[in-house]
Amino acid sequence: MKLRRGWDIHTRTQLISVGPALLLTLLLTGFFTFVRLQDLRQELNHTGQLIANQLAPATEYGVIAGNIQVLNTLLKATLDTPHVRFIEVRDRQDNILAYEEQAAPQDKSATQVEIFHAPIHLQRLALSKELPYSAGSGGNHMDNDYLGRVVVGMSNDAFNSQQQAILLKATVLALFALLLTFLVARRLAWRLSQPISTMADAVKAIQAGNYRTALPEVDDNELGGLARHINNLASALEQASLEQQQSIAQLVKAREESEQANRAKSDFLAMMSHELRTPMNGVLGMLQLLETTEMTDEQAEYSALATESTEHLLKVINDILDFSRIERGALELERITFNLLELIQSSAQVFQHSAHQRGLALQLDTQPGLEQLVVKGDPTRIRQILVNLLGNALKFTEEGNIRIETRWQALDNEVLWFSCAVHDSGIGISPERLEHMFDAFQQADNSISRRYGGTGLGLPIARTLAERMGGTLNAESQEGRGSIFTLEIPLPFARHNERAVEASVDDASSGIGHKVLLVEDNPVNQTVIEAMLRSLGYQVSLVGDGAQALSTVERHEFAAVLMDCRLPVMDGYEATRQIRRLPERAQVPIIALTANALQGDREACLQAGMNDYLAKPFKRADLQRILQAWVAPRPLASSQSGS
């Protein structure tokens, strides 16, 4: 079976052609040879019997007269007949009266002899019609007429020789027929298999990508039609390949243009982020410094409104940047230690003043034991989710209350399940519009956007952040009866010796006795940040580019260096690398203060050798917290883990 499967079409065609011819030739040759041999046997028997029958009447006289000489003469004459081996005459008592035989052959090989018998009867002549034999005595009369018999021995040599000749002729004829059949089958097989083999080679070439292989159209039959179809297929594939190559070239070109446009968009986004954050840092910083001065109630109200508007603008910018990161899949989460209750309280504290001004009650309902929970995660992103939910609740609630309900459950010794639900008594959302609230740039309807403002990015970003943390963000609402937004995330427990570092913003004496170097080229930011640092008790040295920072650090010792990244002469990255090469200043904390807030900017700062990163615009409390993390007297390794 395996061998038969491995035969090619040429061999199979020959077998199909020769096999039936071989079987038919063998059958016909065997049949006709058998018939011819039977005829030869009958002819030999007929000849021998004929000789015996003709010799029997001639020996009648010699048998009756007992003339042996006459008998011998007859026998010798008959012995000259070809292939007669011996002749004998026997009387009625079966005694041999005469016997003659041929001389023994010289080869003395054993010869088969066929024996033929013929009776010798007394010949009676009817003398008259009136004297017929009696019917009743017919049998006895025949017995009385029996005189003896003639025995003739015929040699089988003639039969054997003729038989061999017949077999030889039949074999030669069969072989000739088979040879002729084989040659014809070979020719037919070649004419059939050669075009098919050519087509197979052409198909292999087409499969390998050579579509210019052309097959000759041998005949106007099935093979010719198949060759035409293969040629048409090759032409179609060649055309399709050319179109595919053109499409691929267009796709490659489009991809390159898209990547170039994406790079241009990223560069533009980075530039716009930097250009927006730089003046906003000055505005927000000045407003915070203004709040520390003596103001009338009217001035304080104006300052608060300006601060709120600036922070809202900053939130819009941050939402756009976060959404851009999420679209690129480049959003990364931190894993640091923090206290859950302090995080929730600080998030709610941001809206306490606004809620009070609008006559709303902001309530915090916490489960007992929450104040002791120290966990690991990304507090910045969790705060971002909570601030977004609280901001929406405050925005869409005109009367009533806003309640923050927190629950937690330990799943095991390592992980807890944290749930925070924000209830409001605001305008609510209809069920058919609720499912679209988490789609980007979507709000309940266009009138909501016109009345309350907003980009529609807050909830999509919040849900994406929750899902990235392994949790969920769900909403329940009835139109006119308020809404409930529930955040659920798993958080691993921190080790007992790890505590979140949350500095108090009211401690203005934490920087007393420490000298810091501020590297900033923007005059407004120089004024704002320097004022913030001095209000925190730090002694400030100010330079405007990276080269000056390198020479200043080389000459003086500082508790920390606040480094902008985009600087003239030498940028902040190169200045940091040069400072790290100074043997005596290699361990000085360098903190990036930059308006570059896109994905990868933080990593670029850390790879350059900076210890931490603070994006502009920032609050005075953020600046104080990050300085306390690095300037406070504690081991370097512990400090790094706190960042």
mmCIF file with all atom_site columns, C-alpha atoms in Angstrom, residues 324-388:
data_model
loop_
_atom_site.group_PDB
_atom_site.id
_atom_site.type_symbol
_atom_site.label_atom_id
_atom_site.label_alt_id
_atom_site.label_comp_id
_atom_site.label_asym_id
_atom_site.label_entity_id
_atom_site.label_seq_id
_atom_site.pdbx_PDB_ins_code
_atom_site.Cartn_x
_atom_site.Cartn_y
_atom_site.Cartn_z
_atom_site.occupancy
_atom_site.B_iso_or_equiv
_atom_site.pdbx_formal_charge
_atom_site.auth_seq_id
_atom_site.auth_comp_id
_atom_site.auth_asym_id
_atom_site.auth_atom_id
_atom_site.pdbx_PDB_model_num
ATOM 1  C CA . SER A 1 324 ? -3.586  60.209 25.606 1.00 0.00 ? 324 SER A CA 1
ATOM 2  C CA . ARG A 1 325 ? -1.517  57.833 27.759 1.00 0.00 ? 325 ARG A CA 1
ATOM 3  C CA . ILE A 1 326 ? -4.418  55.375 28.008 1.00 0.00 ? 326 ILE A CA 1
ATOM 4  C CA . GLU A 1 327 ? -4.919  55.414 24.233 1.00 0.00 ? 327 GLU A CA 1
ATOM 5  C CA . ARG A 1 328 ? -1.233  54.545 23.729 1.00 0.00 ? 328 ARG A CA 1
ATOM 6  C CA . GLY A 1 329 ? -1.305  51.912 26.472 1.00 0.00 ? 329 GLY A CA 1
ATOM 7  C CA . ALA A 1 330 ? 1.517   53.767 28.189 1.00 0.00 ? 330 ALA A CA 1
ATOM 8  C CA . LEU A 1 331 ? -0.134  54.390 31.549 1.00 0.00 ? 331 LEU A CA 1
ATOM 9  C CA . GLU A 1 332 ? 1.950   53.021 34.428 1.00 0.00 ? 332 GLU A CA 1
ATOM 10 C CA . LEU A 1 333 ? 0.993   52.626 38.077 1.00 0.00 ? 333 LEU A CA 1
ATOM 11 C CA . GLU A 1 334 ? 3.133   53.182 41.149 1.00 0.00 ? 334 GLU A CA 1
ATOM 12 C CA . ARG A 1 335 ? 3.373   50.778 44.067 1.00 0.00 ? 335 ARG A CA 1
ATOM 13 C CA . ILE A 1 336 ? 4.153   52.701 47.243 1.00 0.00 ? 336 ILE A CA 1
ATOM 14 C CA . THR A 1 337 ? 2.988   52.569 50.853 1.00 0.00 ? 337 THR A CA 1
ATOM 15 C CA . PHE A 1 338 ? 0.191   54.861 52.096 1.00 0.00 ? 338 PHE A CA 1
ATOM 16 C CA . ASN A 1 339 ? -2.581  55.113 54.695 1.00 0.00 ? 339 ASN A CA 1
ATOM 17 C CA . LEU A 1 340 ? -6.081  54.602 53.310 1.00 0.00 ? 340 LEU A CA 1
ATOM 18 C CA . LEU A 1 341 ? -7.936  56.855 55.748 1.00 0.00 ? 341 LEU A CA 1
ATOM 19 C CA . GLU A 1 342 ? -5.489  59.726 55.306 1.00 0.00 ? 342 GLU A CA 1
ATOM 20 C CA . LEU A 1 343 ? -5.859  59.404 51.523 1.00 0.00 ? 343 LEU A CA 1
ATOM 21 C CA . ILE A 1 344 ? -9.673  59.525 51.701 1.00 0.00 ? 344 ILE A CA 1
ATOM 22 C CA . GLN A 1 345 ? -9.672  62.412 54.172 1.00 0.00 ? 345 GLN A CA 1
ATOM 23 C CA . SER A 1 346 ? -7.241  64.452 52.103 1.00 0.00 ? 346 SER A CA 1
ATOM 24 C CA . SER A 1 347 ? -9.341  63.822 48.965 1.00 0.00 ? 347 SER A CA 1
ATOM 25 C CA . ALA A 1 348 ? -12.525 64.929 50.738 1.00 0.00 ? 348 ALA A CA 1
ATOM 26 C CA . GLN A 1 349 ? -10.797 67.931 52.325 1.00 0.00 ? 349 GLN A CA 1
ATOM 27 C CA . VAL A 1 350 ? -10.202 69.395 48.868 1.00 0.00 ? 350 VAL A CA 1
ATOM 28 C CA . PHE A 1 351 ? -13.977 69.839 48.384 1.00 0.00 ? 351 PHE A CA 1
ATOM 29 C CA . GLN A 1 352 ? -14.927 70.728 51.950 1.00 0.00 ? 352 GLN A CA 1
ATOM 30 C CA . HIS A 1 353 ? -14.735 74.479 51.368 1.00 0.00 ? 353 HIS A CA 1
ATOM 31 C CA . SER A 1 354 ? -16.645 74.355 48.055 1.00 0.00 ? 354 SER A CA 1
ATOM 32 C CA . ALA A 1 355 ? -19.376 72.168 49.561 1.00 0.00 ? 355 ALA A CA 1
ATOM 33 C CA . HIS A 1 356 ? -19.751 74.527 52.510 1.00 0.00 ? 356 HIS A CA 1
ATOM 34 C CA . GLN A 1 357 ? -20.040 77.548 50.230 1.00 0.00 ? 357 GLN A CA 1
ATOM 35 C CA . ARG A 1 358 ? -22.838 75.838 48.243 1.00 0.00 ? 358 ARG A CA 1
ATOM 36 C CA . GLY A 1 359 ? -24.708 74.766 51.363 1.00 0.00 ? 359 GLY A CA 1
ATOM 37 C CA . LEU A 1 360 ? -24.044 71.059 50.864 1.00 0.00 ? 360 LEU A CA 1
ATOM 38 C CA . ALA A 1 361 ? -23.145 68.593 53.588 1.00 0.00 ? 361 ALA A CA 1
ATOM 39 C CA . LEU A 1 362 ? -20.039 66.529 52.785 1.00 0.00 ? 362 LEU A CA 1
ATOM 40 C CA . GLN A 1 363 ? -20.134 63.452 55.010 1.00 0.00 ? 363 GLN A CA 1
ATOM 41 C CA . LEU A 1 364 ? -17.521 60.746 55.495 1.00 0.00 ? 364 LEU A CA 1
ATOM 42 C CA . ASP A 1 365 ? -18.747 57.330 56.660 1.00 0.00 ? 365 ASP A CA 1
ATOM 43 C CA . THR A 1 366 ? -15.794 55.031 57.382 1.00 0.00 ? 366 THR A CA 1
ATOM 44 C CA . GLN A 1 367 ? -15.723 51.455 58.626 1.00 0.00 ? 367 GLN A CA 1
ATOM 45 C CA . PRO A 1 368 ? -13.940 50.984 61.963 1.00 0.00 ? 368 PRO A CA 1
ATOM 46 C CA . GLY A 1 369 ? -10.317 49.937 61.597 1.00 0.00 ? 369 GLY A CA 1
ATOM 47 C CA . LEU A 1 370 ? -9.749  51.892 58.402 1.00 0.00 ? 370 LEU A CA 1
ATOM 48 C CA . GLU A 1 371 ? -7.416  54.328 60.179 1.00 0.00 ? 371 GLU A CA 1
ATOM 49 C CA . GLN A 1 372 ? -4.973  51.483 60.865 1.00 0.00 ? 372 GLN A CA 1
ATOM 50 C CA . LEU A 1 373 ? -4.804  50.199 57.295 1.00 0.00 ? 373 LEU A CA 1
ATOM 51 C CA . VAL A 1 374 ? -1.470  50.783 55.600 1.00 0.00 ? 374 VAL A CA 1
ATOM 52 C CA . VAL A 1 375 ? -1.487  49.371 52.081 1.00 0.00 ? 375 VAL A CA 1
ATOM 53 C CA . LYS A 1 376 ? 0.542   49.399 48.890 1.00 0.00 ? 376 LYS A CA 1
ATOM 54 C CA . GLY A 1 377 ? -0.655  50.868 45.624 1.00 0.00 ? 377 GLY A CA 1
ATOM 55 C CA . ASP A 1 378 ? -0.790  54.063 43.621 1.00 0.00 ? 378 ASP A CA 1
ATOM 56 C CA . PRO A 1 379 ? -2.243  56.716 45.964 1.00 0.00 ? 379 PRO A CA 1
ATOM 57 C CA . THR A 1 380 ? -2.008  59.392 43.288 1.00 0.00 ? 380 THR A CA 1
ATOM 58 C CA . ARG A 1 381 ? -4.288  57.473 40.912 1.00 0.00 ? 381 ARG A CA 1
ATOM 59 C CA . ILE A 1 382 ? -6.697  56.433 43.685 1.00 0.00 ? 382 ILE A CA 1
ATOM 60 C CA . ARG A 1 383 ? -6.894  60.074 44.795 1.00 0.00 ? 383 ARG A CA 1
ATOM 61 C CA . GLN A 1 384 ? -7.473  61.025 41.145 1.00 0.00 ? 384 GLN A CA 1
ATOM 62 C CA . ILE A 1 385 ? -10.468 58.651 40.965 1.00 0.00 ? 385 ILE A CA 1
ATOM 63 C CA . LEU A 1 386 ? -11.927 59.882 44.258 1.00 0.00 ? 386 LEU A CA 1
ATOM 64 C CA . VAL A 1 387 ? -11.409 63.537 43.364 1.00 0.00 ? 387 VAL A CA 1
ATOM 65 C CA . ASN A 1 388 ? -13.117 62.940 40.027 1.00 0.00 ? 388 ASN A CA 1
#
